Amino acid sequence: MRSLRRRLRGNAFLQRWRFGLWIALYALASRIARVQQGRTLFLSDSRRGFSGNIAFLRDEIRRQRPDAKVVGIFKGSLAERRPLRDSLRLPWELARAQTIVLDDYYPMIYPLQLRPETRLLQVWHAAGAYKKVGWSRAGLPGGPLPGSVAHRNYTDATVSSEAIRPDYAEAFDMDVARVHALGVPRTDVFFDTDLIARSATEVRTRLGIRPEQRIAVFAPTFRGNGQLSAHYDVDWVPWLRLVEELGEEWVVLVKLHPFVARATAGIPSHERILDVSAERELNDLLMAADVLITDYSSAIFEFSLLGRPMVFFCPDVEVYAAERSFYHPFEDYLAGPLVTDGADLAAAVRDARAGADLAAFRERFMSACDGRSTERIVREMILTPREVHDRPTMLDTPPVAPTRIDGPVGRHVFAARVARTVLGVCYAPLKLLPTRRKVVMISREHPEETDDFIDLRTAIAAMDPSVSVVSLVRMVPPGLLRKIGYAGHLLVQMYHVATARVLVVDTYSMVASMLRHKNELSVIQIWHALGAFKKFGLSILGTGEGRDARLAQAMRMHAGYDLVLASGEACRAPYAEAFGTDESRIVVAPLPRVDRLRDEELTRRTRERIYRRHPHLRDARVAVFAPTFRIEDTAMSAPDDVVAALAAIGVHVVVKLHPLMTLRGSAVDTAEGFSTQEMLTVADVFITDYSSTLFEAAVRGIPTYFLAPDLDEYLATRDFYLDYRRDLPGPVCTTVGELAAAVEADTATTTDAAAFAARWVAETGAATGHPCTERIARLVLDRVAGRGPAEPLA
């Protein structure tokens, strides 16, 4: 039986599916229930209600946002049976929560793949970084086995200082960028001098301790591997000798860890030895203490904030260090004398003093704790919706099928014709529905609504609230079964298109191009990239990265557009070729993102968000390296090599990969949580190979360099609308060494970037507002009203 349990703990599949019922209920709830803004769910399997960190956070949520919904589901220990009511409601609460807050190990949540917009925040119950926990204990007794799913799905964690962020990243097996030095909520009270005095008086009054007596709080941690195996040997302490040698002026309060509070039978009954182990929280006792006696307890971190002396009583230090291990050498934690023999304990307590070692200890482990930890965590983590961004994924498990067609083309052509016929049959009765003043926006280019769509939808609503705007964004998944599921999404698209006056797309759309629409429907293509860089669409039919011409014809590729929007005059001819349309249908109207790129206040706010999340970038010279995805198997430069070469010249590289790529076994900085466009707000240098993000960088005036070791092969399979070797706003390098030399010499300039942007991205003539977004919104509303396109952009 023990062997079976061990195999279960070490098998991720079995761990996940022993919670199969809860996973299924959560999946069902996620489809039915929406995430509710501001809704916070607190979970704990080691406390019976709101206390400690989570009590502070609950109260602060109510202060900052009184209407926010707060829910708590608790039980006293892992071994305690969960009430049926809580078991049944837990998946539904998980599905509705904007933020889920844990403060300890919580096994039921680890097998779940939470929806992207849900933040799973770990506000670990202990401050500092002392005993190794979680994945830091891999391979040690009680540590997780290789297949464990424990801790691995946290989106964020908070800690008490910058210095210990890497320790918690290791413990939770997460990117250090998602570990935030925001402080520990329950430490805020240690900065309230009036509260400290009141608490100390209350403890003395409640326990009958005279004002002239001094208090030593004995608060060791447990031994063992966790809640279920915890123990402590109280016989290590010569209790009666201790109080006898301390004398009448001292009282010893004994506060054992909650896991071993039952083990107090060996503590003698004495008027100056008071067992207070039943008290759940330690803070009040610490505020009353003149000296803390402890061992490996994280209480040392909170107590250091009071600036009072500590004594470390560790009779088993050699055994404990060998079995448990610490994040740093044990000596680094000794902000007071070390005692290994109980006979020496009384003298150490009497002589204990707070010195310079305590101040250094506090700065190292508690620098983020300043009395405002709760307010920061609630504002920045709990009440702020999680920003969801694409994360690079492995090419062998892509989130969307690449555009290459493998195998005989004939069967794909046949499938396209069948799909076109089936869609047409389904669409015919929907066209009988009345047309409304509605705009539909469809994209299969992104997994979630883009900023361009969001800004356009907002602008349309502001200009004419009577117009309904529906945004339908979903990528076409790989695999036959998942594509069948996507068919249902196509039916939703067809219903909305059949009842709309305007359809806006930002890539090829089957519903837009395959079907025959009502005469009153206008289809507007606002292509998802600025400028005209790599050839695409009908321009590359029959090439290595393009469609087969027969398949394109069967799918009516890019057919049926009434208007095609382009970011500049230079894009007219390339877009006419790519979309197979006349230049008269091409209207110059840069994407809404151009407004964001030129918005100085938004740029400042974005930059500050990045610096708060990734403070190491604040004073660095930053290069953003954003290579594009290749369907053909050509060789791109290894990001690790780019990072190393530029680090040698004092440039810090942030790597932003295409969503279909990933880095295996690499530790490069990806500035997780921010898009490539957002990272341009902190970039001093932009590096790419063939990514159209170069136009965004040019609009921002960022010097740009091109690293293209596979240029000849890429030209043979893709080609460009411009002369790659001559028309780009920076040097073209074929080796990492060349690139480093060019960056060190500042070969690329902001002037070159600005000139390139002027050619490909039209100026609006407006210094304020959102002129690009508003222009597109006016074009759309003109079509809703049945009018033709607006005048060309001035």
PDB file of N, CA, C and O in Angstrom, residues 439-445 453 470-474 486 489-490 492-494 496-497 502-512 524-526:
ATOM      1  N   VAL A 439     -22.130  45.522 -35.880  1.00  0.00           N
ATOM      2  CA  VAL A 439     -20.792  45.300 -36.441  1.00  0.00           C
ATOM      3  C   VAL A 439     -20.240  44.028 -35.812  1.00  0.00           C
ATOM      4  O   VAL A 439     -20.266  43.867 -34.585  1.00  0.00           O
ATOM      5  N   VAL A 440     -19.745  43.124 -36.643  1.00  0.00           N
ATOM      6  CA  VAL A 440     -19.127  41.891 -36.158  1.00  0.00           C
ATOM      7  C   VAL A 440     -17.632  41.944 -36.472  1.00  0.00           C
ATOM      8  O   VAL A 440     -17.246  42.283 -37.604  1.00  0.00           O
ATOM      9  N   MET A 441     -16.814  41.622 -35.496  1.00  0.00           N
ATOM     10  CA  MET A 441     -15.362  41.559 -35.699  1.00  0.00           C
ATOM     11  C   MET A 441     -14.920  40.123 -35.458  1.00  0.00           C
ATOM     12  O   MET A 441     -15.195  39.548 -34.401  1.00  0.00           O
ATOM     13  N   ILE A 442     -14.232  39.541 -36.445  1.00  0.00           N
ATOM     14  CA  ILE A 442     -13.822  38.132 -36.382  1.00  0.00           C
ATOM     15  C   ILE A 442     -12.310  38.034 -36.561  1.00  0.00           C
ATOM     16  O   ILE A 442     -11.729  38.686 -37.437  1.00  0.00           O
ATOM     17  N   SER A 443     -11.687  37.204 -35.716  1.00  0.00           N
ATOM     18  CA  SER A 443     -10.262  36.930 -35.879  1.00  0.00           C
ATOM     19  C   SER A 443      -9.976  35.485 -35.498  1.00  0.00           C
ATOM     20  O   SER A 443     -10.538  34.976 -34.530  1.00  0.00           O
ATOM     21  N   ARG A 444      -9.126  34.836 -36.282  1.00  0.00           N
ATOM     22  CA  ARG A 444      -8.585  33.535 -35.898  1.00  0.00           C
ATOM     23  C   ARG A 444      -7.059  33.633 -35.745  1.00  0.00           C
ATOM     24  O   ARG A 444      -6.368  32.635 -35.675  1.00  0.00           O
ATOM     25  N   GLU A 445      -6.579  34.876 -35.663  1.00  0.00           N
ATOM     26  CA  GLU A 445      -5.137  35.127 -35.578  1.00  0.00           C
ATOM     27  C   GLU A 445      -4.638  35.101 -34.139  1.00  0.00           C
ATOM     28  O   GLU A 445      -3.463  34.894 -33.878  1.00  0.00           O
ATOM     29  N   PHE A 453      -8.900  45.364 -31.700  1.00  0.00           N
ATOM     30  CA  PHE A 453     -10.341  45.121 -31.657  1.00  0.00           C
ATOM     31  C   PHE A 453     -10.976  45.834 -30.466  1.00  0.00           C
ATOM     32  O   PHE A 453     -12.060  46.420 -30.571  1.00  0.00           O
ATOM     33  N   VAL A 470     -20.053  43.068 -31.883  1.00  0.00           N
ATOM     34  CA  VAL A 470     -19.810  41.702 -31.407  1.00  0.00           C
ATOM     35  C   VAL A 470     -18.413  41.287 -31.847  1.00  0.00           C
ATOM     36  O   VAL A 470     -18.090  41.358 -33.038  1.00  0.00           O
ATOM     37  N   SER A 471     -17.586  40.873 -30.901  1.00  0.00           N
ATOM     38  CA  SER A 471     -16.215  40.452 -31.201  1.00  0.00           C
ATOM     39  C   SER A 471     -16.103  38.948 -31.016  1.00  0.00           C
ATOM     40  O   SER A 471     -16.367  38.425 -29.926  1.00  0.00           O
ATOM     41  N   LEU A 472     -15.718  38.234 -32.073  1.00  0.00           N
ATOM     42  CA  LEU A 472     -15.610  36.776 -32.047  1.00  0.00           C
ATOM     43  C   LEU A 472     -14.164  36.402 -32.372  1.00  0.00           C
ATOM     44  O   LEU A 472     -13.736  36.481 -33.521  1.00  0.00           O
ATOM     45  N   VAL A 473     -13.428  35.990 -31.363  1.00  0.00           N
ATOM     46  CA  VAL A 473     -12.001  35.723 -31.520  1.00  0.00           C
ATOM     47  C   VAL A 473     -11.705  34.310 -31.049  1.00  0.00           C
ATOM     48  O   VAL A 473     -11.936  33.964 -29.882  1.00  0.00           O
ATOM     49  N   ARG A 474     -11.211  33.491 -31.958  1.00  0.00           N
ATOM     50  CA  ARG A 474     -10.833  32.126 -31.595  1.00  0.00           C
ATOM     51  C   ARG A 474      -9.928  31.559 -32.674  1.00  0.00           C
ATOM     52  O   ARG A 474     -10.236  31.642 -33.867  1.00  0.00           O
ATOM     53  N   TYR A 486     -14.560  23.502 -33.332  1.00  0.00           N
ATOM     54  CA  TYR A 486     -14.502  24.839 -33.909  1.00  0.00           C
ATOM     55  C   TYR A 486     -15.668  25.086 -34.862  1.00  0.00           C
ATOM     56  O   TYR A 486     -16.079  26.237 -35.072  1.00  0.00           O
ATOM     57  N   HIS A 489     -18.295  27.103 -33.399  1.00  0.00           N
ATOM     58  CA  HIS A 489     -17.966  28.531 -33.359  1.00  0.00           C
ATOM     59  C   HIS A 489     -18.278  29.189 -34.711  1.00  0.00           C
ATOM     60  O   HIS A 489     -18.720  30.344 -34.761  1.00  0.00           O
ATOM     61  N   LEU A 490     -18.076  28.453 -35.799  1.00  0.00           N
ATOM     62  CA  LEU A 490     -18.409  28.995 -37.119  1.00  0.00           C
ATOM     63  C   LEU A 490     -19.900  29.273 -37.249  1.00  0.00           C
ATOM     64  O   LEU A 490     -20.305  30.255 -37.884  1.00  0.00           O
ATOM     65  N   VAL A 492     -21.858  30.207 -34.845  1.00  0.00           N
ATOM     66  CA  VAL A 492     -22.078  31.462 -34.123  1.00  0.00           C
ATOM     67  C   VAL A 492     -21.657  32.648 -34.995  1.00  0.00           C
ATOM     68  O   VAL A 492     -22.364  33.662 -35.081  1.00  0.00           O
ATOM     69  N   GLN A 493     -20.501  32.514 -35.663  1.00  0.00           N
ATOM     70  CA  GLN A 493     -20.052  33.577 -36.553  1.00  0.00           C
ATOM     71  C   GLN A 493     -21.098  33.849 -37.642  1.00  0.00           C
ATOM     72  O   GLN A 493     -21.435  35.008 -37.921  1.00  0.00           O
ATOM     73  N   MET A 494     -21.595  32.784 -38.249  1.00  0.00           N
ATOM     74  CA  MET A 494     -22.535  32.962 -39.362  1.00  0.00           C
ATOM     75  C   MET A 494     -23.818  33.656 -38.911  1.00  0.00           C
ATOM     76  O   MET A 494     -24.361  34.502 -39.626  1.00  0.00           O
ATOM     77  N   HIS A 496     -24.198  35.858 -36.478  1.00  0.00           N
ATOM     78  CA  HIS A 496     -23.949  37.284 -36.262  1.00  0.00           C
ATOM     79  C   HIS A 496     -23.675  38.014 -37.564  1.00  0.00           C
ATOM     80  O   HIS A 496     -24.133  39.147 -37.762  1.00  0.00           O
ATOM     81  N   VAL A 497     -22.955  37.385 -38.485  1.00  0.00           N
ATOM     82  CA  VAL A 497     -22.676  38.023 -39.773  1.00  0.00           C
ATOM     83  C   VAL A 497     -23.965  38.196 -40.568  1.00  0.00           C
ATOM     84  O   VAL A 497     -24.184  39.228 -41.222  1.00  0.00           O
ATOM     85  N   VAL A 502     -21.874  45.294 -40.974  1.00  0.00           N
ATOM     86  CA  VAL A 502     -20.442  45.368 -41.263  1.00  0.00           C
ATOM     87  C   VAL A 502     -19.735  44.187 -40.610  1.00  0.00           C
ATOM     88  O   VAL A 502     -20.022  43.845 -39.456  1.00  0.00           O
ATOM     89  N   LEU A 503     -18.844  43.575 -41.367  1.00  0.00           N
ATOM     90  CA  LEU A 503     -17.978  42.516 -40.852  1.00  0.00           C
ATOM     91  C   LEU A 503     -16.538  43.001 -40.963  1.00  0.00           C
ATOM     92  O   LEU A 503     -16.083  43.375 -42.049  1.00  0.00           O
ATOM     93  N   VAL A 504     -15.818  43.005 -39.823  1.00  0.00           N
ATOM     94  CA  VAL A 504     -14.418  43.400 -39.784  1.00  0.00           C
ATOM     95  C   VAL A 504     -13.578  42.167 -39.488  1.00  0.00           C
ATOM     96  O   VAL A 504     -13.854  41.440 -38.523  1.00  0.00           O
ATOM     97  N   VAL A 505     -12.571  41.894 -40.310  1.00  0.00           N
ATOM     98  CA  VAL A 505     -11.672  40.759 -40.083  1.00  0.00           C
ATOM     99  C   VAL A 505     -10.237  41.261 -40.109  1.00  0.00           C
ATOM    100  O   VAL A 505      -9.941  42.301 -40.705  1.00  0.00           O
ATOM    101  N   ASP A 506      -9.347  40.525 -39.434  1.00  0.00           N
ATOM    102  CA  ASP A 506      -7.937  40.940 -39.425  1.00  0.00           C
ATOM    103  C   ASP A 506      -7.021  39.858 -39.981  1.00  0.00           C
ATOM    104  O   ASP A 506      -5.801  39.939 -39.853  1.00  0.00           O
ATOM    105  N   THR A 507      -7.618  38.847 -40.593  1.00  0.00           N
ATOM    106  CA  THR A 507      -6.874  37.794 -41.282  1.00  0.00           C
ATOM    107  C   THR A 507      -7.870  37.095 -42.208  1.00  0.00           C
ATOM    108  O   THR A 507      -9.005  37.550 -42.352  1.00  0.00           O
ATOM    109  N   TYR A 508      -7.462  36.008 -42.837  1.00  0.00           N
ATOM    110  CA  TYR A 508      -8.425  35.263 -43.654  1.00  0.00           C
ATOM    111  C   TYR A 508      -9.507  34.679 -42.750  1.00  0.00           C
ATOM    112  O   TYR A 508      -9.228  34.148 -41.674  1.00  0.00           O
ATOM    113  N   SER A 509     -10.751  34.785 -43.180  1.00  0.00           N
ATOM    114  CA  SER A 509     -11.883  34.226 -42.447  1.00  0.00           C
ATOM    115  C   SER A 509     -12.752  33.434 -43.409  1.00  0.00           C
ATOM    116  O   SER A 509     -13.164  33.945 -44.459  1.00  0.00           O
ATOM    117  N   MET A 510     -13.022  32.169 -43.055  1.00  0.00           N
ATOM    118  CA  MET A 510     -13.867  31.335 -43.911  1.00  0.00           C
ATOM    119  C   MET A 510     -15.250  31.942 -44.076  1.00  0.00           C
ATOM    120  O   MET A 510     -15.817  31.964 -45.178  1.00  0.00           O
ATOM    121  N   VAL A 511     -15.826  32.434 -42.985  1.00  0.00           N
ATOM    122  CA  VAL A 511     -17.167  33.014 -43.054  1.00  0.00           C
ATOM    123  C   VAL A 511     -17.174  34.261 -43.919  1.00  0.00           C
ATOM    124  O   VAL A 511     -18.113  34.513 -44.674  1.00  0.00           O
ATOM    125  N   ALA A 512     -16.108  35.054 -43.847  1.00  0.00           N
ATOM    126  CA  ALA A 512     -16.051  36.281 -44.644  1.00  0.00           C
ATOM    127  C   ALA A 512     -15.908  35.995 -46.131  1.00  0.00           C
ATOM    128  O   ALA A 512     -16.572  36.635 -46.962  1.00  0.00           O
ATOM    129  N   ILE A 524     -14.779  44.399 -44.252  1.00  0.00           N
ATOM    130  CA  ILE A 524     -13.591  45.244 -44.167  1.00  0.00           C
ATOM    131  C   ILE A 524     -12.434  44.429 -43.591  1.00  0.00           C
ATOM    132  O   ILE A 524     -12.545  43.843 -42.515  1.00  0.00           O
ATOM    133  N   GLN A 525     -11.344  44.379 -44.332  1.00  0.00           N
ATOM    134  CA  GLN A 525     -10.132  43.684 -43.890  1.00  0.00           C
ATOM    135  C   GLN A 525      -9.178  44.716 -43.282  1.00  0.00           C
ATOM    136  O   GLN A 525      -8.780  45.677 -43.955  1.00  0.00           O
ATOM    137  N   ILE A 526      -8.816  44.530 -41.995  1.00  0.00           N
ATOM    138  CA  ILE A 526      -7.905  45.490 -41.338  1.00  0.00           C
ATOM    139  C   ILE A 526      -6.572  44.812 -41.001  1.00  0.00           C
ATOM    140  O   ILE A 526      -5.943  45.152 -40.015  1.00  0.00           O
TER     141      ILE A 526
END
